[in-house]
Short mmCIF file of C-alpha atoms and ligand atoms in Angstrom, two decimals:
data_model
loop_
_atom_site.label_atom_id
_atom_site.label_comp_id
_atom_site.label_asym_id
_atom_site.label_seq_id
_atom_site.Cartn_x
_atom_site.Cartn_y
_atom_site.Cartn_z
CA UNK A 173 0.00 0.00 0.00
CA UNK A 174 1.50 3.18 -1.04
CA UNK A 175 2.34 5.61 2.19
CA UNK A 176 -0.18 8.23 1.40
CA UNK A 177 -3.18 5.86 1.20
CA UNK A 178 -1.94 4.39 4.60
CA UNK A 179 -1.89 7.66 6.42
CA UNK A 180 -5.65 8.12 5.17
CA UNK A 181 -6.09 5.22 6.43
CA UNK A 182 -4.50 5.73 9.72
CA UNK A 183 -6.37 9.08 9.64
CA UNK A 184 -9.82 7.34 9.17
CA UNK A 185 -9.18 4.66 11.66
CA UNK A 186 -8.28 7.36 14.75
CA UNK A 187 -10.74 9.13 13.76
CA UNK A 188 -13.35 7.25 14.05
CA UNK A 189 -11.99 5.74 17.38
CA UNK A 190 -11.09 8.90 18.97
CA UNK A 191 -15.25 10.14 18.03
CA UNK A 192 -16.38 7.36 19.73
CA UNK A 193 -14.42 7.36 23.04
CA UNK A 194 -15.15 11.31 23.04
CA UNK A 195 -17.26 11.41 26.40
CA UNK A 196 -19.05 14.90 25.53
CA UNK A 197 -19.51 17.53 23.98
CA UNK A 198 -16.62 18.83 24.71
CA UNK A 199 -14.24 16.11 24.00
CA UNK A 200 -15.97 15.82 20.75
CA UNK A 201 -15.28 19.21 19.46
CA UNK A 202 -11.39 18.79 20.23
CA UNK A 203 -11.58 15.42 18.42
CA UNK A 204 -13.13 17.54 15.27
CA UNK A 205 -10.40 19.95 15.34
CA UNK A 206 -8.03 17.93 15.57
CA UNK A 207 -9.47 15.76 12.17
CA UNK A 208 -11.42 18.12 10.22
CA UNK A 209 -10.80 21.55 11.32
CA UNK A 210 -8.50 24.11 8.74
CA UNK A 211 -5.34 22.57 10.24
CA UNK A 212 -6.77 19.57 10.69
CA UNK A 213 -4.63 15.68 9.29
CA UNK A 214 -7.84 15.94 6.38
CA UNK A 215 -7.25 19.15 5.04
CA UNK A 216 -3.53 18.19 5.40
CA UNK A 217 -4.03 14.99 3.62
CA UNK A 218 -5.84 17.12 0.84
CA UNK A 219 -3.04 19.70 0.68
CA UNK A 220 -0.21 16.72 -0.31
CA UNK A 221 -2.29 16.51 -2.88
CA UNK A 222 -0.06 18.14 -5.60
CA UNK A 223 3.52 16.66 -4.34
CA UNK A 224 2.30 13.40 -5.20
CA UNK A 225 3.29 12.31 -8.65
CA UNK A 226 0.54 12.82 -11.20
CA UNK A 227 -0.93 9.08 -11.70
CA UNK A 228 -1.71 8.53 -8.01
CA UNK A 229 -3.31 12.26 -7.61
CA UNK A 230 -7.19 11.08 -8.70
CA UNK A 231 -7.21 7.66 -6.42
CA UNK A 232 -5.31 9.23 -3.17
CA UNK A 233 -8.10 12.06 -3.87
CA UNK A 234 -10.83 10.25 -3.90
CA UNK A 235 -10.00 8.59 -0.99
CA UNK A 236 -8.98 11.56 1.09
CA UNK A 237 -12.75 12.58 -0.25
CA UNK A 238 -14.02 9.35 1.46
CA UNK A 239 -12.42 9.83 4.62
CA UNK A 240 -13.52 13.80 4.62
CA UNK A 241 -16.97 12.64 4.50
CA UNK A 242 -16.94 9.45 7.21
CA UNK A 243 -15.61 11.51 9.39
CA UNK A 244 -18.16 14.19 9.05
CA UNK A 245 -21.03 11.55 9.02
CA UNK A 246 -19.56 9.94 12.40
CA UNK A 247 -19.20 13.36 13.81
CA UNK A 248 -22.97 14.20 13.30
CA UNK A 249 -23.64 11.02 14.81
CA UNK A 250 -21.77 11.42 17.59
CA UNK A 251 -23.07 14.96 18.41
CA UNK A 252 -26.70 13.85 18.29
CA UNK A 253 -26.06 10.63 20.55
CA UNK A 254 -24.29 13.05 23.39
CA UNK A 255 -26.45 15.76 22.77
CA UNK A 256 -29.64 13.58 23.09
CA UNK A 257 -27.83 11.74 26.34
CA UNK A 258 -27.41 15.04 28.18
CA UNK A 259 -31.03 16.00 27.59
CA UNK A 260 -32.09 12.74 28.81
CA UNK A 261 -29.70 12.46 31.99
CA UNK A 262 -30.86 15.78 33.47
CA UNK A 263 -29.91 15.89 37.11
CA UNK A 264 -28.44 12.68 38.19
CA UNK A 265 -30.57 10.36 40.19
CA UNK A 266 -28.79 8.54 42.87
CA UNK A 267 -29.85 5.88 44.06
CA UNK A 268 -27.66 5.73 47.33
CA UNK A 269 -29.11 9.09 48.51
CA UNK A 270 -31.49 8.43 51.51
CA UNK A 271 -35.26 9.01 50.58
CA UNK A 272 -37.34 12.21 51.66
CA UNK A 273 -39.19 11.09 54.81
CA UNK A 274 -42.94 12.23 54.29
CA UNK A 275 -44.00 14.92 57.49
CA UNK A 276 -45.43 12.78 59.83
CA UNK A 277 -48.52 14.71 60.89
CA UNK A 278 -50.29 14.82 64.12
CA UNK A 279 -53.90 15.02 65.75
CA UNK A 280 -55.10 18.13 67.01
CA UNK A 281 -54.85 18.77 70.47
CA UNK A 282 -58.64 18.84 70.51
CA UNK A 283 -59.28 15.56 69.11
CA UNK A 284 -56.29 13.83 71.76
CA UNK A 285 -58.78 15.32 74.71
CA UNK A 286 -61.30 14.18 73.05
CA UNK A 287 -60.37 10.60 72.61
CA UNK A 288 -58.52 10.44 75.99
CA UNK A 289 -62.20 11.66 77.09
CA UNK A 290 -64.44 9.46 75.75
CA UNK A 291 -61.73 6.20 76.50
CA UNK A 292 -62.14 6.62 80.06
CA UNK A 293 -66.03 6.89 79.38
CA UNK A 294 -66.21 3.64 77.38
CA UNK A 295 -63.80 1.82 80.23
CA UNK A 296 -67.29 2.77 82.30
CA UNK A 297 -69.90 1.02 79.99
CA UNK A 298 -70.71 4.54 78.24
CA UNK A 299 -71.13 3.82 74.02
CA UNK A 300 -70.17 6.67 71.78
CA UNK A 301 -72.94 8.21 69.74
CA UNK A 302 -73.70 11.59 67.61
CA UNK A 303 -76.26 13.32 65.98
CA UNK A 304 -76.25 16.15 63.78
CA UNK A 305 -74.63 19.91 63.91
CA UNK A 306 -77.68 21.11 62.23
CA UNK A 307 -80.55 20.87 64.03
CA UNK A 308 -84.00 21.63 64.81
CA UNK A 309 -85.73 24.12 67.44
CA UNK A 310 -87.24 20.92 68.93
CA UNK A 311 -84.32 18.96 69.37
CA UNK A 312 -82.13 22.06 70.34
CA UNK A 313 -84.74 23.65 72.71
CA UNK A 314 -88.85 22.13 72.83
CA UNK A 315 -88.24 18.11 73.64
CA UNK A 316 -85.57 19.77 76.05
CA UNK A 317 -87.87 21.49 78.13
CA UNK A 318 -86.47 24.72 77.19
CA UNK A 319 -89.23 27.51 76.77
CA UNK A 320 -90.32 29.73 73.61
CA UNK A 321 -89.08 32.65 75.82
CA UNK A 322 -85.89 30.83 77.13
CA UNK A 323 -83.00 33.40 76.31
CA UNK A 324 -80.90 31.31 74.32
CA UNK A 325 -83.67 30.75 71.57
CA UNK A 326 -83.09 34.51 70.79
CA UNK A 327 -81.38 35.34 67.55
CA UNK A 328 -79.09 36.75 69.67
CA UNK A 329 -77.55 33.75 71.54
CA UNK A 330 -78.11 31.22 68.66
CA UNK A 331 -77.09 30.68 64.75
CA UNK A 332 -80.48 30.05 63.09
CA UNK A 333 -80.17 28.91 59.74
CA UNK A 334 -83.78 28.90 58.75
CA UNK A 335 -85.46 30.86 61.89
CA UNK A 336 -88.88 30.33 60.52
CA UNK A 337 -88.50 26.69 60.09
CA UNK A 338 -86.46 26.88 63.30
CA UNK A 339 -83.45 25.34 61.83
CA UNK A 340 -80.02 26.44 63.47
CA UNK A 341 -76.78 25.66 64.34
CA UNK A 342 -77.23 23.61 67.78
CA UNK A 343 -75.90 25.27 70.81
CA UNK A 344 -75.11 22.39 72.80
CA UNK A 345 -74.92 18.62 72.57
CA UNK A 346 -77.69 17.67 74.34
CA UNK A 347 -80.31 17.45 71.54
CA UNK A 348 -78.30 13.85 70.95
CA UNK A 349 -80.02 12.66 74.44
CA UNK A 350 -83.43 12.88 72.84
CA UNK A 351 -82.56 11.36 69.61
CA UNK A 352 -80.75 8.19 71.37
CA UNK A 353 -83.66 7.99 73.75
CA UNK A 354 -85.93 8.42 70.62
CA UNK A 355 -84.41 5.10 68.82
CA UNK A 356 -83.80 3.09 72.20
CA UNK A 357 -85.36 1.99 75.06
CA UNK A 358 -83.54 2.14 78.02
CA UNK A 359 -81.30 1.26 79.86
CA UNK A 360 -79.14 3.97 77.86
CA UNK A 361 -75.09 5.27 78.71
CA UNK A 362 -74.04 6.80 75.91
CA UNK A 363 -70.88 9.71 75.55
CA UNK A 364 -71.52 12.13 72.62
CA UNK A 365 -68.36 14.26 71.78
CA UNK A 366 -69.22 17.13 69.16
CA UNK A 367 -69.13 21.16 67.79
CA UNK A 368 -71.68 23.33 69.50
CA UNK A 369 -72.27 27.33 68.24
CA UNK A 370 -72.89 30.39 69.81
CA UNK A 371 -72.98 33.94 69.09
CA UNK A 372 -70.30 34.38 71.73
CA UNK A 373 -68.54 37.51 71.75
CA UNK A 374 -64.91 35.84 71.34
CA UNK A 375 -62.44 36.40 73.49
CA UNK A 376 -59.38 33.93 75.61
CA UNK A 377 -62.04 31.72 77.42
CA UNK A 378 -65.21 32.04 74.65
CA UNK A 379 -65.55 30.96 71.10
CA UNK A 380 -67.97 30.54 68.55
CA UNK A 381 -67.60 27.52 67.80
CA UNK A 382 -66.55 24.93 70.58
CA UNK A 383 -66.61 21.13 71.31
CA UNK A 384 -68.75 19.36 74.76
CA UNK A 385 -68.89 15.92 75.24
CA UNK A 386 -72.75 15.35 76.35
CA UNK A 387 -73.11 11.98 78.55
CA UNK A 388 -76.42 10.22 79.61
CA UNK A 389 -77.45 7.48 81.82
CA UNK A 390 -81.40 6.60 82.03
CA UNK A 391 -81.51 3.35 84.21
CA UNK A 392 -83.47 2.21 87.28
CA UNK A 393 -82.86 4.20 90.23
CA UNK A 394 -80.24 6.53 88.98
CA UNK A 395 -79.70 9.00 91.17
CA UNK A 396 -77.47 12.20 91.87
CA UNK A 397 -75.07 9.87 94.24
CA UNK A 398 -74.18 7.71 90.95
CA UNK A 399 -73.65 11.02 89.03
CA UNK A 400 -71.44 12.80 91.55
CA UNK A 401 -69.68 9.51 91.75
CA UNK A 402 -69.36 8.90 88.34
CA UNK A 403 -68.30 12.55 87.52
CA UNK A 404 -65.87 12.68 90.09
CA UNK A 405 -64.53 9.43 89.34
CA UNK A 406 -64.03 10.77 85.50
CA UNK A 407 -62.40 13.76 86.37
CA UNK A 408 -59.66 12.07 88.60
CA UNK A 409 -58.88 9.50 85.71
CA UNK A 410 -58.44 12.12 83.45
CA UNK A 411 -56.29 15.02 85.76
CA UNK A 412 -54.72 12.95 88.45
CA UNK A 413 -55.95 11.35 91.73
CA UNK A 414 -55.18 14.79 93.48
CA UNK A 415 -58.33 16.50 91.49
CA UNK A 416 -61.40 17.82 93.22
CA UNK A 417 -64.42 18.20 92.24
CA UNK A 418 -67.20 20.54 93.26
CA UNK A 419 -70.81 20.25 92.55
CA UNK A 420 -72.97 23.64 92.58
CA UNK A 421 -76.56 24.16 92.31
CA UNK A 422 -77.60 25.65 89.08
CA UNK A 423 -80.28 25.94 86.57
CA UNK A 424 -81.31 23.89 83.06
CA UNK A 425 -84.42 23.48 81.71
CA UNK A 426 -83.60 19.70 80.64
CA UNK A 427 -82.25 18.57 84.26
CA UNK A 428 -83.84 18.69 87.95
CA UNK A 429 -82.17 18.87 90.13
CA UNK A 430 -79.11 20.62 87.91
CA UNK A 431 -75.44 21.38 88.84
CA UNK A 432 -72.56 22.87 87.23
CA UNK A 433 -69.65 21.05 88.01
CA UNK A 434 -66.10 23.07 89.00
CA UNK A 435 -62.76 21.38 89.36
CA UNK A 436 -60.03 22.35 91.01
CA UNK A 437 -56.32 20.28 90.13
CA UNK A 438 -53.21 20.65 90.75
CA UNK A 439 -52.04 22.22 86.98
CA UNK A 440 -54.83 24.82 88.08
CA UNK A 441 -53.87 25.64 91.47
CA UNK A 442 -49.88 25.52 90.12
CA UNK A 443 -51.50 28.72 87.98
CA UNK A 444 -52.94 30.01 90.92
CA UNK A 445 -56.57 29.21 89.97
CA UNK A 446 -58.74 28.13 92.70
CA UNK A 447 -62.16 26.58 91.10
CA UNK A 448 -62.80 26.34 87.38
CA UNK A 449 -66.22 26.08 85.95
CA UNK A 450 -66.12 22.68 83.77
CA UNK A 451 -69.27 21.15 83.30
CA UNK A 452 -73.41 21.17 83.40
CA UNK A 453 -75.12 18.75 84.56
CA UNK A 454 -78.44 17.10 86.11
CA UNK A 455 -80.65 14.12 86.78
CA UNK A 456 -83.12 14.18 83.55
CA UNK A 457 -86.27 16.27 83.93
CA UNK A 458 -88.89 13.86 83.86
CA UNK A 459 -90.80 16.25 81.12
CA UNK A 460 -87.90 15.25 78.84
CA UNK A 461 -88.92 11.38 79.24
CA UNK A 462 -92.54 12.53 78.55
CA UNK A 463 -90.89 13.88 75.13
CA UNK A 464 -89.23 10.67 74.10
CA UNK A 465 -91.69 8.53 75.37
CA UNK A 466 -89.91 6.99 78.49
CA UNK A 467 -91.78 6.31 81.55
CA UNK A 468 -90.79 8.63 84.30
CA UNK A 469 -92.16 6.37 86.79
CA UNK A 470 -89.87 3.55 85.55
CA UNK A 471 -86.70 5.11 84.65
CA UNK A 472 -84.30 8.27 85.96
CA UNK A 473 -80.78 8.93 84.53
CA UNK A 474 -78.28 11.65 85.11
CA UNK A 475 -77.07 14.26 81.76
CA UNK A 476 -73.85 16.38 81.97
CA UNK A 477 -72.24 18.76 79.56
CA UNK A 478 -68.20 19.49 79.50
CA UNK A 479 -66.50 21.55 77.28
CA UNK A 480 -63.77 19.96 75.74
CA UNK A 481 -61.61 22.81 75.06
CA UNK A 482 -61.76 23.63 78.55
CA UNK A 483 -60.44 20.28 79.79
CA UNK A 484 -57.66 20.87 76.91
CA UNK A 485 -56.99 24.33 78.12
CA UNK A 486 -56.53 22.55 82.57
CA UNK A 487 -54.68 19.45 80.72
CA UNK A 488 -52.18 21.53 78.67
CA UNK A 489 -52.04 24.72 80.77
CA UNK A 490 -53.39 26.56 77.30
CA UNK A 491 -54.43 30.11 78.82
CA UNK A 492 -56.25 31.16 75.38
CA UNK A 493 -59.34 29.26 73.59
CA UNK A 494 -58.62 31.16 70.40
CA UNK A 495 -55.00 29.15 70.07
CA UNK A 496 -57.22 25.80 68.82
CA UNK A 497 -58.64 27.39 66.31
CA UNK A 498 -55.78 29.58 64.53
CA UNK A 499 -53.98 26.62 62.84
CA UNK A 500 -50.48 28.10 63.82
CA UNK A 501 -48.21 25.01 63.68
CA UNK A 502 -46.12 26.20 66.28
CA UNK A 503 -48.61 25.99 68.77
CA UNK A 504 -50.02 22.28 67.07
CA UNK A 505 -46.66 20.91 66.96
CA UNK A 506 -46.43 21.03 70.69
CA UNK A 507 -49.04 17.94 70.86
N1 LIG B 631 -76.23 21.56 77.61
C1 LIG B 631 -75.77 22.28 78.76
C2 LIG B 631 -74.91 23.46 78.29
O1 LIG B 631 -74.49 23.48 77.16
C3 LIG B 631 -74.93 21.41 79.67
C4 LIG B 631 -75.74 20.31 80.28
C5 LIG B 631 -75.80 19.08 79.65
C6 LIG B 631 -76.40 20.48 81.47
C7 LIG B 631 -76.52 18.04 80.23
C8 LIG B 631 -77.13 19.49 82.04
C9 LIG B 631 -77.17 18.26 81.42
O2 LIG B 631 -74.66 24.39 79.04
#
């Protein structure tokens, strides 16, 4: 083979190998400089052109042609497989990293109370039960005893939704009594943990929009020994054996005799508070029974109301209602 032919040879050969081990873009270019750019071993190749003696000129041409033009087709190539590779690759995945651990969330504080609540309530026989946040006047007030001229039927006090169909936002949970003791007969312990409404003026210890847990026993001979008893044993399961409880004589329309409850534990008296008002409660008016269709002669039971953001606020040492209700994380991540 004559020496110029080998050299285009040699020059194809590199060539091609040196395009293929180029690793990018970069490497590439360097590669085409070296091989096809104005000083590259082609356009030297071409420019020996005229030393050679006349005969071999046309077939050392062509080929220096040949190689000229598989190098420039394996250079495309090459581009568009490394170009195409670093769209593709876009930022590395590695596979070693360590995975992004989801947030973990939490339960409100609210709903904690409210399950630690209504445990201790089902470890005494009490069955969890709800009713609606809607409601009727008659559930909310009339089969509750509570009078047309009662002050919390005023638009004032309540949310009506529809006050001439006297549908509103209930105001307590104790409509849920009458529609348990509507669908059962007794004996009846149920626990019903819920959202109550007022137009409250808001403020640390008030809120619109709050949570009670209702309870209500209807048995033979229930009396107010079983719902002090009960109560008190409650309260000290929840706060600590050192908790006291205080029962005071009081007023509701649905209950006679009626009581509100105060505690006093040792969180509260560590903030100096002596007595806190916690709970309503009563042995069952016998006018509600006549509602439901129980006979008072048969059957008496005890009812209480607790506010649940209360307990929260004694459990927690929370000194403002409003904090449940913001959705500020640092205040929910505490729980
Ligand atoms: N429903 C009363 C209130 O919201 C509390 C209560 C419940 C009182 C059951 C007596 C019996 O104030």
């Amino acid at each position: 083979m004559s020496k110029p032919r080998q050299q285009l040879e040699t020059i194809k050969r590199d060539g091609l190998a040196e395009m293929a081990a180029a690793a990018d873009l970069a490497a590439l270019d360097a590669v085409r400089v070296k091989y096809l750019g104005r000083k590259g071993a082609v356009r030297a190749a071409f420019d020996l052109l005229p030393t050679l003696p006349k005969e071999e000129r046309p077939a050392i041409g062509a080929l220096a042609n040949e190689v000229n033009q598989v190098l420039t087709a394996a250079l495309e190539e090459r581009k568009q497989a490394l170009e195409g590779a670093a769209r593709r690759s876009g930022p590395k995945l590695d596979l070693t990293l360590p995975g992004r651990a989801p947030a973990i969330g939490r339960q409100h504080p609210l709903t904690q109370v409210t399950d630690q609540i209504v445990r201790i309530f089902q470890r005494m026989g009490f069955a969890v039960a709800d009713g609606p946040d809607i409601e009727t006047e008659y559930y909310n007030f009339d089969a509750l005893n509570t009078p047309a001229d009662h002050p919390a039927r005023d638009i004032q006090d309540t949310f009506y939704i529809q006050k001439d169909q006297g549908v509103l936002l209930r105001t307590h949970t104790s409509p849920v009594q009458v529609h348990v003791m509507e669908k059962q007969q007794p004996p009846v312990r149920v626990v019903v943990p819920g959202r109550c409404y007022r137009r409250d003026e808001i403020d640390a210890t008030h809120h619109a929009n709050f949570q009670q847990v209702e309870g209500l026993y209807v048995d033979r001979n229930v009396s107010v020994a079983n719902l002090k008893g009960d109560c008190e044993f409650f309260f000290k399961q929840l706060l600590g054996p050192q908790t006291r409880v205080r029962f005071r004589p009081h007023f509701f329309p649905f209950t006679e005799p009626s009581f509100e409850i105060d505690l006093n534990s040792p969180t509260l008296r560590a903030r100096g508070k002596e007595w806190l008002e916690i709970a309503g409660c009563g042995m069952v008016n016998p006018r509600v029974f006549e509602y439901v269709g129980y006979d008072a002669e048969q059957w008496t039971g005890y009812a209480f109301g607790m506010g649940i953001e209360r307990i929260a606020m004694i459990l927690y040492g929370i000194d403002d209602i409003r904090l449940f209700y913001e959705n500020d994380l640092r205040f929910l991540r505490q729980f």
